[in-house]
PDB file of C-alpha atoms and ligand atoms in Angstrom:
ATOM      1  CA  MET R   1     -25.115  -1.428 -42.022  1.00 80.00           C
ATOM      2  CA  PRO R   2     -25.841  -5.161 -41.787  1.00 83.00           C
ATOM      3  CA  ASP R   3     -29.360  -6.382 -42.292  1.00 85.00           C
ATOM      4  CA  ILE R   4     -29.901  -8.311 -39.077  1.00 93.00           C
ATOM      5  CA  PRO R   5     -32.287 -11.248 -39.582  1.00 93.00           C
ATOM      6  CA  LEU R   6     -35.261 -11.695 -37.264  1.00 96.00           C
ATOM      7  CA  LEU R   7     -35.988 -15.035 -35.595  1.00 96.00           C
ATOM      8  CA  ALA R   8     -39.569 -16.141 -35.063  1.00 95.00           C
ATOM      9  CA  GLY R   9     -40.639 -16.745 -31.471  1.00 92.00           C
ATOM     10  CA  GLN R  10     -43.967 -17.664 -29.898  1.00 86.00           C
ATOM     11  CA  ASP R  11     -47.180 -15.884 -30.871  1.00 83.00           C
ATOM     12  CA  GLY R  12     -45.679 -14.050 -33.836  1.00 88.00           C
ATOM     13  CA  ALA R  13     -42.799 -12.582 -31.803  1.00 93.00           C
ATOM     14  CA  ARG R  14     -39.783 -11.465 -33.814  1.00 95.00           C
ATOM     15  CA  ILE R  15     -36.375 -11.230 -32.137  1.00 97.00           C
ATOM     16  CA  PRO R  16     -33.215  -9.887 -33.870  1.00 98.00           C
ATOM     17  CA  ALA R  17     -30.539 -12.543 -34.443  1.00 98.00           C
ATOM     18  CA  ILE R  18     -27.964 -10.594 -32.358  1.00 98.00           C
ATOM     19  CA  GLY R  19     -28.332  -8.135 -29.494  1.00 98.00           C
ATOM     20  CA  LEU R  20     -26.236  -5.667 -27.527  1.00 98.00           C
ATOM     21  CA  GLY R  21     -25.301  -6.745 -24.001  1.00 98.00           C
ATOM     22  CA  THR R  22     -25.449  -3.647 -21.807  1.00 98.00           C
ATOM     23  CA  TYR R  23     -24.046  -4.809 -18.476  1.00 98.00           C
ATOM     24  CA  ASP R  24     -21.825  -1.966 -17.203  1.00 97.00           C
ATOM     25  CA  LEU R  25     -23.037   0.599 -19.769  1.00 98.00           C
ATOM     26  CA  ARG R  26     -24.342   3.258 -17.384  1.00 98.00           C
ATOM     27  CA  GLY R  27     -24.934   6.973 -17.147  1.00 98.00           C
ATOM     28  CA  ALA R  28     -24.215   9.378 -20.003  1.00 98.00           C
ATOM     29  CA  ASP R  29     -21.505   7.065 -21.343  1.00 98.00           C
ATOM     30  CA  GLY R  30     -24.062   4.268 -21.375  1.00 98.00           C
ATOM     31  CA  VAL R  31     -26.511   6.404 -23.348  1.00 98.00           C
ATOM     32  CA  ALA R  32     -23.776   7.274 -25.865  1.00 98.00           C
ATOM     33  CA  ALA R  33     -22.649   3.643 -26.230  1.00 98.00           C
ATOM     34  CA  THR R  34     -26.191   2.397 -26.715  1.00 98.00           C
ATOM     35  CA  ARG R  35     -26.822   5.096 -29.313  1.00 98.00           C
ATOM     36  CA  THR R  36     -23.756   4.149 -31.344  1.00 98.00           C
ATOM     37  CA  ALA R  37     -24.912   0.541 -31.227  1.00 98.00           C
ATOM     38  CA  LEU R  38     -28.325   1.527 -32.589  1.00 98.00           C
ATOM     39  CA  ASP R  39     -26.601   3.572 -35.308  1.00 98.00           C
ATOM     40  CA  ALA R  40     -24.459   0.536 -36.173  1.00 97.00           C
ATOM     41  CA  GLY R  41     -27.550  -1.633 -36.618  1.00 97.00           C
ATOM     42  CA  TYR R  42     -28.265  -3.326 -33.266  1.00 98.00           C
ATOM     43  CA  ARG R  43     -31.993  -3.614 -32.656  1.00 98.00           C
ATOM     44  CA  LEU R  44     -32.088  -5.813 -29.544  1.00 98.00           C
ATOM     45  CA  LEU R  45     -30.866  -4.192 -26.296  1.00 99.00           C
ATOM     46  CA  ASP R  46     -30.378  -6.450 -23.276  1.00 99.00           C
ATOM     47  CA  THR R  47     -30.631  -4.611 -19.971  1.00 98.00           C
ATOM     48  CA  ALA R  48     -31.793  -5.600 -16.472  1.00 98.00           C
ATOM     49  CA  PHE R  49     -33.182  -3.971 -13.334  1.00 98.00           C
ATOM     50  CA  ASN R  50     -29.962  -5.045 -11.589  1.00 98.00           C
ATOM     51  CA  TYR R  51     -27.655  -3.440 -14.189  1.00 98.00           C
ATOM     52  CA  ASP R  52     -28.711   0.021 -12.961  1.00 98.00           C
ATOM     53  CA  ASN R  53     -28.960   1.222 -16.548  1.00 98.00           C
ATOM     54  CA  GLU R  54     -32.563   0.778 -17.649  1.00 99.00           C
ATOM     55  CA  GLY R  55     -32.733   4.580 -17.761  1.00 98.00           C
ATOM     56  CA  ALA R  56     -29.596   5.016 -19.869  1.00 98.00           C
ATOM     57  CA  VAL R  57     -30.663   2.374 -22.381  1.00 99.00           C
ATOM     58  CA  GLY R  58     -34.181   3.809 -22.549  1.00 98.00           C
ATOM     59  CA  ARG R  59     -32.810   7.319 -23.049  1.00 98.00           C
ATOM     60  CA  ALA R  60     -30.767   6.088 -26.019  1.00 98.00           C
ATOM     61  CA  VAL R  61     -33.881   4.520 -27.560  1.00 98.00           C
ATOM     62  CA  ALA R  62     -35.848   7.736 -27.073  1.00 98.00           C
ATOM     63  CA  GLU R  63     -33.086   9.955 -28.513  1.00 98.00           C
ATOM     64  CA  SER R  64     -32.287   7.709 -31.463  1.00 98.00           C
ATOM     65  CA  ALA R  65     -33.657   8.288 -34.942  1.00 97.00           C
ATOM     66  CA  VAL R  66     -34.129   4.527 -35.277  1.00 98.00           C
ATOM     67  CA  PRO R  67     -37.886   3.802 -35.427  1.00 97.00           C
ATOM     68  CA  ARG R  68     -39.113   2.702 -31.995  1.00 98.00           C
ATOM     69  CA  ASP R  69     -41.108  -0.231 -33.355  1.00 97.00           C
ATOM     70  CA  THR R  70     -37.973  -1.819 -34.848  1.00 97.00           C
ATOM     71  CA  ILE R  71     -36.202  -1.905 -31.457  1.00 98.00           C
ATOM     72  CA  VAL R  72     -36.558  -4.647 -28.856  1.00 98.00           C
ATOM     73  CA  TYR R  73     -35.903  -3.141 -25.401  1.00 98.00           C
ATOM     74  CA  SER R  74     -35.409  -6.132 -23.118  1.00 98.00           C
ATOM     75  CA  THR R  75     -35.046  -6.068 -19.329  1.00 99.00           C
ATOM     76  CA  LYS R  76     -35.033  -8.550 -16.431  1.00 99.00           C
ATOM     77  CA  LEU R  77     -36.889  -8.930 -13.156  1.00 98.00           C
ATOM     78  CA  PRO R  78     -34.525  -9.453 -10.181  1.00 98.00           C
ATOM     79  CA  GLY R  79     -34.811 -12.330  -7.720  1.00 98.00           C
ATOM     80  CA  ARG R  80     -35.751 -10.174  -4.739  1.00 98.00           C
ATOM     81  CA  TYR R  81     -39.016  -9.220  -6.466  1.00 98.00           C
ATOM     82  CA  HIS R  82     -40.462 -12.642  -7.326  1.00 98.00           C
ATOM     83  CA  ARG R  83     -43.421 -12.362  -4.947  1.00 98.00           C
ATOM     84  CA  HIS R  84     -46.447 -11.582  -7.097  1.00 97.00           C
ATOM     85  CA  ASP R  85     -47.196  -8.063  -5.835  1.00 97.00           C
ATOM     86  CA  LEU R  86     -43.512  -7.108  -5.725  1.00 98.00           C
ATOM     87  CA  ALA R  87     -42.994  -8.452  -9.249  1.00 98.00           C
ATOM     88  CA  ARG R  88     -45.763  -6.304 -10.625  1.00 98.00           C
ATOM     89  CA  ARG R  89     -44.342  -3.186  -8.982  1.00 98.00           C
ATOM     90  CA  ALA R  90     -40.829  -3.980 -10.198  1.00 98.00           C
ATOM     91  CA  ILE R  91     -42.055  -4.351 -13.783  1.00 98.00           C
ATOM     92  CA  GLU R  92     -43.841  -1.015 -13.466  1.00 98.00           C
ATOM     93  CA  GLU R  93     -40.636   0.483 -12.045  1.00 98.00           C
ATOM     94  CA  SER R  94     -38.610  -0.918 -14.975  1.00 98.00           C
ATOM     95  CA  LEU R  95     -41.078   0.749 -17.322  1.00 98.00           C
ATOM     96  CA  PHE R  96     -40.812   4.083 -15.489  1.00 98.00           C
ATOM     97  CA  ARG R  97     -37.008   3.868 -15.406  1.00 98.00           C
ATOM     98  CA  SER R  98     -36.894   3.161 -19.138  1.00 98.00           C
ATOM     99  CA  GLY R  99     -38.838   6.348 -19.857  1.00 98.00           C
ATOM    100  CA  LEU R 100     -40.576   4.473 -22.675  1.00 98.00           C
ATOM    101  CA  ASP R 101     -44.298   3.863 -23.011  1.00 98.00           C
ATOM    102  CA  ARG R 102     -43.870   0.105 -23.069  1.00 98.00           C
ATOM    103  CA  LEU R 103     -41.263  -2.578 -22.534  1.00 98.00           C
ATOM    104  CA  ASP R 104     -40.736  -5.006 -25.407  1.00 98.00           C
ATOM    105  CA  LEU R 105     -39.421  -8.000 -23.491  1.00 98.00           C
ATOM    106  CA  VAL R 106     -39.191  -8.782 -19.776  1.00 98.00           C
ATOM    107  CA  LEU R 107     -37.329 -11.860 -18.497  1.00 99.00           C
ATOM    108  CA  ILE R 108     -37.142 -13.441 -15.049  1.00 98.00           C
ATOM    109  CA  HIS R 109     -33.388 -13.040 -14.388  1.00 98.00           C
ATOM    110  CA  TRP R 110     -32.779 -16.276 -12.374  1.00 98.00           C
ATOM    111  CA  PRO R 111     -35.281 -18.893 -11.137  1.00 98.00           C
ATOM    112  CA  ASN R 112     -33.943 -19.114  -7.534  1.00 98.00           C
ATOM    113  CA  PRO R 113     -35.838 -22.412  -7.051  1.00 98.00           C
ATOM    114  CA  ARG R 114     -34.880 -22.767  -3.372  1.00 97.00           C
ATOM    115  CA  VAL R 115     -36.900 -19.608  -2.730  1.00 97.00           C
ATOM    116  CA  GLY R 116     -39.566 -21.117  -4.947  1.00 97.00           C
ATOM    117  CA  LEU R 117     -41.473 -18.028  -6.086  1.00 98.00           C
ATOM    118  CA  TYR R 118     -40.556 -17.985  -9.787  1.00 98.00           C
ATOM    119  CA  ALA R 119     -43.989 -19.290 -10.838  1.00 98.00           C
ATOM    120  CA  GLU R 120     -45.601 -16.355  -9.016  1.00 98.00           C
ATOM    121  CA  ALA R 121     -43.226 -14.026 -10.805  1.00 98.00           C
ATOM    122  CA  TRP R 122     -44.158 -15.632 -14.114  1.00 98.00           C
ATOM    123  CA  ARG R 123     -47.866 -15.033 -13.416  1.00 98.00           C
ATOM    124  CA  ALA R 124     -47.049 -11.359 -12.808  1.00 98.00           C
ATOM    125  CA  LEU R 125     -45.262 -11.218 -16.186  1.00 98.00           C
ATOM    126  CA  VAL R 126     -48.234 -12.858 -17.907  1.00 98.00           C
ATOM    127  CA  GLU R 127     -50.568 -10.268 -16.352  1.00 98.00           C
ATOM    128  CA  ALA R 128     -48.242  -7.371 -17.208  1.00 98.00           C
ATOM    129  CA  ARG R 129     -48.346  -8.507 -20.822  1.00 98.00           C
ATOM    130  CA  ALA R 130     -52.146  -8.716 -20.763  1.00 98.00           C
ATOM    131  CA  ASP R 131     -52.241  -5.183 -19.302  1.00 98.00           C
ATOM    132  CA  GLY R 132     -49.992  -3.815 -22.072  1.00 98.00           C
ATOM    133  CA  LEU R 133     -46.915  -2.972 -19.964  1.00 98.00           C
ATOM    134  CA  VAL R 134     -44.782  -5.351 -22.013  1.00 98.00           C
ATOM    135  CA  SER R 135     -45.182  -7.021 -25.411  1.00 97.00           C
ATOM    136  CA  MET R 136     -43.179 -10.240 -24.924  1.00 98.00           C
ATOM    137  CA  ILE R 137     -42.137 -12.228 -21.853  1.00 98.00           C
ATOM    138  CA  GLY R 138     -39.422 -14.776 -21.236  1.00 98.00           C
ATOM    139  CA  VAL R 139     -36.927 -16.155 -18.751  1.00 98.00           C
ATOM    140  CA  SER R 140     -33.207 -16.472 -18.123  1.00 98.00           C
ATOM    141  CA  ASN R 141     -31.149 -19.268 -16.566  1.00 98.00           C
ATOM    142  CA  PHE R 142     -34.191 -21.579 -16.438  1.00 98.00           C
ATOM    143  CA  LEU R 143     -33.735 -25.363 -16.546  1.00 98.00           C
ATOM    144  CA  PRO R 144     -36.329 -27.631 -18.222  1.00 98.00           C
ATOM    145  CA  GLU R 145     -37.979 -28.370 -14.852  1.00 98.00           C
ATOM    146  CA  HIS R 146     -38.495 -24.646 -14.270  1.00 98.00           C
ATOM    147  CA  LEU R 147     -39.799 -24.132 -17.803  1.00 98.00           C
ATOM    148  CA  ASP R 148     -42.284 -26.981 -17.446  1.00 98.00           C
ATOM    149  CA  ARG R 149     -43.572 -25.690 -14.149  1.00 98.00           C
ATOM    150  CA  ILE R 150     -44.384 -22.187 -15.407  1.00 98.00           C
ATOM    151  CA  ILE R 151     -45.801 -23.471 -18.694  1.00 98.00           C
ATOM    152  CA  GLY R 152     -47.884 -26.067 -16.823  1.00 98.00           C
ATOM    153  CA  GLU R 153     -49.242 -23.550 -14.323  1.00 98.00           C
ATOM    154  CA  THR R 154     -50.112 -20.785 -16.783  1.00 98.00           C
ATOM    155  CA  GLY R 155     -50.294 -22.342 -20.247  1.00 98.00           C
ATOM    156  CA  VAL R 156     -47.944 -19.551 -21.387  1.00 98.00           C
ATOM    157  CA  THR R 157     -44.562 -20.450 -22.927  1.00 98.00           C
ATOM    158  CA  PRO R 158     -41.655 -17.989 -22.638  1.00 98.00           C
ATOM    159  CA  VAL R 159     -40.512 -16.428 -25.911  1.00 98.00           C
ATOM    160  CA  VAL R 160     -36.844 -16.744 -24.938  1.00 98.00           C
ATOM    161  CA  ASN R 161     -34.624 -18.419 -22.357  1.00 98.00           C
ATOM    162  CA  GLN R 162     -31.372 -16.453 -21.987  1.00 98.00           C
ATOM    163  CA  ILE R 163     -28.500 -18.703 -20.892  1.00 98.00           C
ATOM    164  CA  LEU R 164     -24.707 -18.885 -20.939  1.00 98.00           C
ATOM    165  CA  VAL R 165     -23.578 -20.069 -24.392  1.00 98.00           C
ATOM    166  CA  HIS R 166     -20.101 -20.117 -25.903  1.00 98.00           C
ATOM    167  CA  PRO R 167     -18.008 -22.986 -27.305  1.00 98.00           C
ATOM    168  CA  TYR R 168     -16.535 -23.960 -23.890  1.00 98.00           C
ATOM    169  CA  THR R 169     -20.079 -24.038 -22.421  1.00 97.00           C
ATOM    170  CA  PRO R 170     -22.338 -24.929 -25.358  1.00 97.00           C
ATOM    171  CA  ASN R 171     -25.223 -25.969 -23.074  1.00 97.00           C
ATOM    172  CA  ASP R 172     -26.453 -28.487 -25.691  1.00 96.00           C
ATOM    173  CA  ALA R 173     -29.106 -30.185 -23.562  1.00 97.00           C
ATOM    174  CA  LEU R 174     -30.679 -26.952 -22.398  1.00 98.00           C
ATOM    175  CA  ARG R 175     -30.673 -25.481 -25.896  1.00 98.00           C
ATOM    176  CA  ALA R 176     -32.394 -28.618 -27.150  1.00 98.00           C
ATOM    177  CA  ALA R 177     -34.943 -28.385 -24.312  1.00 98.00           C
ATOM    178  CA  ASN R 178     -35.676 -24.778 -25.280  1.00 98.00           C
ATOM    179  CA  ALA R 179     -36.114 -25.718 -28.946  1.00 98.00           C
ATOM    180  CA  GLU R 180     -38.439 -28.634 -28.097  1.00 98.00           C
ATOM    181  CA  ARG R 181     -40.700 -26.158 -26.317  1.00 98.00           C
ATOM    182  CA  GLY R 182     -40.559 -23.566 -29.109  1.00 97.00           C
ATOM    183  CA  ILE R 183     -38.415 -21.224 -26.983  1.00 98.00           C
ATOM    184  CA  LEU R 184     -35.634 -19.151 -28.589  1.00 98.00           C
ATOM    185  CA  THR R 185     -32.219 -19.288 -26.918  1.00 98.00           C
ATOM    186  CA  GLU R 186     -30.352 -16.059 -26.228  1.00 98.00           C
ATOM    187  CA  GLY R 187     -26.672 -16.524 -25.350  1.00 98.00           C
ATOM    188  CA  TYR R 188     -24.944 -14.398 -22.741  1.00 98.00           C
ATOM    189  CA  SER R 189     -21.160 -13.933 -22.405  1.00 98.00           C
ATOM    190  CA  PRO R 190     -20.840 -15.146 -26.041  1.00 98.00           C
ATOM    191  CA  LEU R 191     -17.203 -13.969 -26.188  1.00 98.00           C
ATOM    192  CA  GLY R 192     -16.214 -16.364 -23.430  1.00 95.00           C
ATOM    193  CA  LYS R 193     -15.623 -13.820 -20.674  1.00 91.00           C
ATOM    194  CA  HIS R 194     -13.449 -15.232 -17.834  1.00 91.00           C
ATOM    195  CA  THR R 195     -12.099 -18.054 -20.077  1.00 95.00           C
ATOM    196  CA  ASP R 196      -9.144 -18.508 -22.452  1.00 96.00           C
ATOM    197  CA  LEU R 197     -11.460 -19.190 -25.361  1.00 97.00           C
ATOM    198  CA  LEU R 198     -10.151 -16.322 -27.520  1.00 97.00           C
ATOM    199  CA  ALA R 199      -6.696 -17.918 -27.539  1.00 97.00           C
ATOM    200  CA  ASP R 200      -7.920 -21.445 -28.234  1.00 98.00           C
ATOM    201  CA  PRO R 201      -6.063 -22.840 -31.296  1.00 98.00           C
ATOM    202  CA  VAL R 202      -9.310 -24.064 -32.895  1.00 98.00           C
ATOM    203  CA  VAL R 203     -10.806 -20.580 -32.638  1.00 98.00           C
ATOM    204  CA  THR R 204      -7.682 -18.807 -33.890  1.00 98.00           C
ATOM    205  CA  ARG R 205      -7.253 -21.266 -36.801  1.00 98.00           C
ATOM    206  CA  ILE R 206     -10.800 -20.582 -38.018  1.00 98.00           C
ATOM    207  CA  ALA R 207     -10.351 -16.831 -37.521  1.00 98.00           C
ATOM    208  CA  VAL R 208      -7.225 -16.853 -39.716  1.00 98.00           C
ATOM    209  CA  ALA R 209      -8.980 -18.957 -42.359  1.00 98.00           C
ATOM    210  CA  HIS R 210     -11.798 -16.402 -42.637  1.00 98.00           C
ATOM    211  CA  GLY R 211      -9.648 -13.292 -42.113  1.00 97.00           C
ATOM    212  CA  VAL R 212     -11.773 -12.157 -39.139  1.00 97.00           C
ATOM    213  CA  SER R 213     -11.196 -11.764 -35.408  1.00 97.00           C
ATOM    214  CA  ALA R 214     -11.577 -14.620 -32.943  1.00 98.00           C
ATOM    215  CA  ARG R 215     -14.555 -12.798 -31.460  1.00 98.00           C
ATOM    216  CA  VAL R 216     -16.352 -12.719 -34.784  1.00 98.00           C
ATOM    217  CA  VAL R 217     -15.766 -16.484 -35.104  1.00 98.00           C
ATOM    218  CA  LEU R 218     -17.378 -17.033 -31.704  1.00 98.00           C
ATOM    219  CA  LEU R 219     -20.389 -14.944 -32.655  1.00 98.00           C
ATOM    220  CA  ALA R 220     -20.663 -16.703 -36.031  1.00 98.00           C
ATOM    221  CA  TRP R 221     -20.737 -20.038 -34.189  1.00 98.00           C
ATOM    222  CA  SER R 222     -23.584 -18.787 -31.959  1.00 98.00           C
ATOM    223  CA  VAL R 223     -25.559 -17.653 -34.982  1.00 98.00           C
ATOM    224  CA  ALA R 224     -24.839 -20.931 -36.827  1.00 98.00           C
ATOM    225  CA  ILE R 225     -26.247 -23.013 -33.963  1.00 98.00           C
ATOM    226  CA  GLY R 226     -29.375 -20.849 -33.775  1.00 97.00           C
ATOM    227  CA  VAL R 227     -28.468 -18.878 -30.648  1.00 98.00           C
ATOM    228  CA  ILE R 228     -29.011 -15.117 -30.382  1.00 98.00           C
ATOM    229  CA  PRO R 229     -25.674 -13.814 -29.000  1.00 98.00           C
ATOM    230  CA  LEU R 230     -25.628 -10.715 -26.785  1.00 98.00           C
ATOM    231  CA  PRO R 231     -22.069  -9.317 -27.040  1.00 98.00           C
ATOM    232  CA  LYS R 232     -21.457  -6.269 -24.875  1.00 98.00           C
ATOM    233  CA  SER R 233     -19.152  -3.517 -26.028  1.00 98.00           C
ATOM    234  CA  ALA R 234     -18.802   0.095 -24.993  1.00 98.00           C
ATOM    235  CA  SER R 235     -16.728   0.946 -28.059  1.00 98.00           C
ATOM    236  CA  PRO R 236     -18.300   1.948 -31.405  1.00 98.00           C
ATOM    237  CA  ALA R 237     -15.500   0.208 -33.343  1.00 98.00           C
ATOM    238  CA  ARG R 238     -15.885  -3.037 -31.403  1.00 98.00           C
ATOM    239  CA  GLN R 239     -19.685  -2.916 -31.600  1.00 98.00           C
ATOM    240  CA  ALA R 240     -19.374  -2.611 -35.381  1.00 97.00           C
ATOM    241  CA  GLU R 241     -16.739  -5.356 -35.545  1.00 97.00           C
ATOM    242  CA  ASN R 242     -19.080  -7.718 -33.728  1.00 97.00           C
ATOM    243  CA  LEU R 243     -21.737  -7.180 -36.408  1.00 97.00           C
ATOM    244  CA  ASP R 244     -19.255  -8.507 -39.020  1.00 94.00           C
ATOM    245  CA  VAL R 245     -20.608 -11.876 -37.933  1.00 96.00           C
ATOM    246  CA  PHE R 246     -23.203 -11.678 -40.704  1.00 94.00           C
ATOM    247  CA  GLY R 247     -20.467 -11.611 -43.342  1.00 93.00           C
ATOM    248  CA  VAL R 248     -18.998 -14.924 -42.163  1.00 96.00           C
ATOM    249  CA  GLU R 249     -20.287 -18.363 -43.080  1.00 96.00           C
ATOM    250  CA  LEU R 250     -18.668 -21.160 -41.091  1.00 98.00           C
ATOM    251  CA  SER R 251     -18.540 -24.610 -42.686  1.00 98.00           C
ATOM    252  CA  ALA R 252     -20.315 -27.506 -40.965  1.00 98.00           C
ATOM    253  CA  ASP R 253     -16.884 -28.887 -39.994  1.00 98.00           C
ATOM    254  CA  GLU R 254     -15.877 -25.584 -38.413  1.00 98.00           C
ATOM    255  CA  VAL R 255     -19.120 -25.379 -36.441  1.00 98.00           C
ATOM    256  CA  ALA R 256     -18.597 -28.958 -35.261  1.00 98.00           C
ATOM    257  CA  ALA R 257     -14.959 -28.296 -34.283  1.00 98.00           C
ATOM    258  CA  LEU R 258     -16.067 -25.322 -32.177  1.00 98.00           C
ATOM    259  CA  SER R 259     -18.960 -27.261 -30.623  1.00 97.00           C
ATOM    260  CA  ASP R 260     -16.499 -30.021 -29.690  1.00 97.00           C
ATOM    261  CA  LEU R 261     -14.641 -27.583 -27.413  1.00 98.00           C
ATOM    262  CA  GLY R 262     -17.369 -27.894 -24.764  1.00 96.00           C
ATOM    263  CA  ARG R 263     -15.783 -28.588 -21.377  1.00 94.00           C
ATOM    264  CA  ALA R 264     -17.488 -26.637 -18.596  1.00 89.00           C
ATOM    265  CA  GLU R 265     -20.851 -26.070 -16.990  1.00 89.00           C
ATOM    266  CA  GLY R 266     -22.001 -22.600 -16.023  1.00 91.00           C
ATOM    267  CA  ALA R 267     -23.450 -21.750 -12.614  1.00 94.00           C
ATOM    268  CA  ASP R 268     -26.094 -24.320 -11.618  1.00 94.00           C
ATOM    269  CA  PRO R 269     -29.510 -22.587 -11.544  1.00 96.00           C
ATOM    270  CA  ARG R 270     -30.682 -25.136  -8.947  1.00 95.00           C
ATOM    271  CA  THR R 271     -28.301 -23.673  -6.376  1.00 94.00           C
ATOM    272  CA  HIS R 272     -26.917 -20.411  -7.792  1.00 96.00           C
ATOM    273  CA  GLU R 273     -29.135 -17.579  -6.615  1.00 96.00           C
ATOM    274  CA  GLU R 274     -29.207 -13.945  -7.649  1.00 96.00           C
ATOM    275  CA  PHE R 275     -31.389 -11.366  -6.036  1.00 97.00           C
TER     276      PHE R 275
HETATM  277  P1  NDP X   1     -19.265 -10.606 -23.431  1.00 54.10           P
HETATM  278  O1  NDP X   1     -19.011 -12.007 -23.837  1.00 54.10           O
HETATM  279  O2  NDP X   1     -20.238  -9.821 -24.216  1.00 54.10           O
HETATM  280  O3  NDP X   1     -17.873  -9.846 -23.364  1.00 54.10           O
HETATM  281  C1  NDP X   1     -17.814  -8.475 -23.070  1.00 54.10           C
HETATM  282  C2  NDP X   1     -16.344  -8.046 -22.990  1.00 54.10           C
HETATM  283  O4  NDP X   1     -15.739  -8.215 -24.282  1.00 54.10           O
HETATM  284  C3  NDP X   1     -16.196  -6.610 -22.606  1.00 54.10           C
HETATM  285  O5  NDP X   1     -15.060  -6.524 -21.773  1.00 54.10           O
HETATM  286  C4  NDP X   1     -15.929  -5.908 -23.942  1.00 54.10           C
HETATM  287  O6  NDP X   1     -15.112  -4.779 -23.756  1.00 54.10           O
HETATM  288  C5  NDP X   1     -15.189  -6.973 -24.715  1.00 54.10           C
HETATM  289  N1  NDP X   1     -15.402  -6.898 -26.178  1.00 54.10           N
HETATM  290  C6  NDP X   1     -16.597  -6.957 -26.830  1.00 54.10           C
HETATM  291  N2  NDP X   1     -16.409  -6.924 -28.159  1.00 54.10           N
HETATM  292  C7  NDP X   1     -15.055  -6.827 -28.361  1.00 54.10           C
HETATM  293  C8  NDP X   1     -14.249  -6.745 -29.514  1.00 54.10           C
HETATM  294  N3  NDP X   1     -14.779  -6.776 -30.729  1.00 54.10           N
HETATM  295  N4  NDP X   1     -12.889  -6.649 -29.327  1.00 54.10           N
HETATM  296  C9  NDP X   1     -12.341  -6.619 -28.093  1.00 54.10           C
HETATM  297  N5  NDP X   1     -13.076  -6.709 -26.956  1.00 54.10           N
HETATM  298  C10 NDP X   1     -14.422  -6.805 -27.088  1.00 54.10           C
HETATM  299  O7  NDP X   1     -19.633 -10.677 -21.875  1.00 54.10           O
HETATM  300  P2  NDP X   1     -20.843 -10.264 -20.936  1.00 54.10           P
HETATM  301  O8  NDP X   1     -20.668 -11.119 -19.733  1.00 54.10           O
HETATM  302  O9  NDP X   1     -20.955  -8.788 -20.781  1.00 54.10           O
HETATM  303  O10 NDP X   1     -22.160 -10.817 -21.651  1.00 54.10           O
HETATM  304  C11 NDP X   1     -22.867 -10.069 -22.595  1.00 54.10           C
HETATM  305  C12 NDP X   1     -24.221  -9.623 -22.057  1.00 54.10           C
HETATM  306  O11 NDP X   1     -25.006 -10.755 -21.650  1.00 54.10           O
HETATM  307  C13 NDP X   1     -24.167  -8.750 -20.805  1.00 54.10           C
HETATM  308  O12 NDP X   1     -23.736  -7.441 -21.101  1.00 54.10           O
HETATM  309  C14 NDP X   1     -25.593  -8.873 -20.358  1.00 54.10           C
HETATM  310  O13 NDP X   1     -26.423  -8.048 -21.152  1.00 54.10           O
HETATM  311  C15 NDP X   1     -25.880 -10.343 -20.611  1.00 54.10           C
HETATM  312  N6  NDP X   1     -25.645 -11.211 -19.422  1.00 54.10           N
HETATM  313  C16 NDP X   1     -26.727 -11.865 -18.868  1.00 54.10           C
HETATM  314  C17 NDP X   1     -26.594 -12.696 -17.788  1.00 54.10           C
HETATM  315  C18 NDP X   1     -27.796 -13.369 -17.218  1.00 54.10           C
HETATM  316  O14 NDP X   1     -27.718 -13.942 -16.115  1.00 54.10           O
HETATM  317  N7  NDP X   1     -28.921 -13.370 -17.905  1.00 54.10           N
HETATM  318  C19 NDP X   1     -25.271 -12.952 -17.167  1.00 54.10           C
HETATM  319  C20 NDP X   1     -24.181 -12.289 -17.849  1.00 54.10           C
HETATM  320  C21 NDP X   1     -24.377 -11.461 -18.930  1.00 54.10           C
HETATM  321  P3  NDP X   1     -15.508  -3.315 -24.323  1.00 54.10           P
HETATM  322  O15 NDP X   1     -16.862  -2.964 -23.774  1.00 54.10           O
HETATM  323  O16 NDP X   1     -14.422  -2.440 -23.799  1.00 54.10           O
HETATM  324  O17 NDP X   1     -15.503  -3.429 -25.817  1.00 54.10           O
END
């Protein structure tokens, strides 16, 4: 089993250097898939209120022999619950759904700035942390202007900002903005879902050179640039394969060649809204 390094966040927070994406892992199959991931070595589990699987992921944590205090159970507050009182109730509901006695990390899923309530939602997260419902708080899909507003209004900096990161969408400026503020970057869709990235000649050349799969190369690039990738897989074999990333060391030239593939923006958080 690989020894997954921990990255240091704000206030002594420690976040594993890779996590399991859990979108679409639901029901009994979702419990089983999350358990095999824990057995394989994953210690960060990325769920969300809107994935309809906070219960399945929590059940896997409860049933697993892996010590609870080594696991980071992470969930996300949906856009329809940004109003302060609704946010508090939704966080409580996430906790109840998880079946655990605390959440480890709660993120605001999208800022929805045209609605304009994300700062209220952030205050609810800050209070939920003070009240012991959750240990760490962060955000997802936030731009620097959104980060600065919540930090300015509360004095509390998110531990992580979870954003789209893969070589076609490296999100350099936003990653730099996170780092300047002491915020860790988690990368979603790290395997380039909905793109042709896996067949890109640069990716396949590096995969052949290292004798690993293209997916492992993509994850190794994320790790090399300091991003915490969140690959999702329902299959025990593929979950284990994705952890091979810690046996691969890309050269600086290889990292640069992959970073140079950047060509597309993700959804614009100023206008893209999720509820
Ligand atoms: P990923 O980049 O993780 O790709 C997942 C797909 O790759 C699945 O179809 C999976 O299939 C397949 N796969 C994974 N590993 C392998 C492998 N070794 N060999 C072959 N196929 C493989 O995409 P996601 O979009 O799911 O992103 C990951 C996670 O990020 C999500 O699950 C979610 O937790 C988070 N996320 C967050 C968002 C946000 O707004 N904050 C937005 C989108 C995602 P299979 O399961 O069959 O192995």
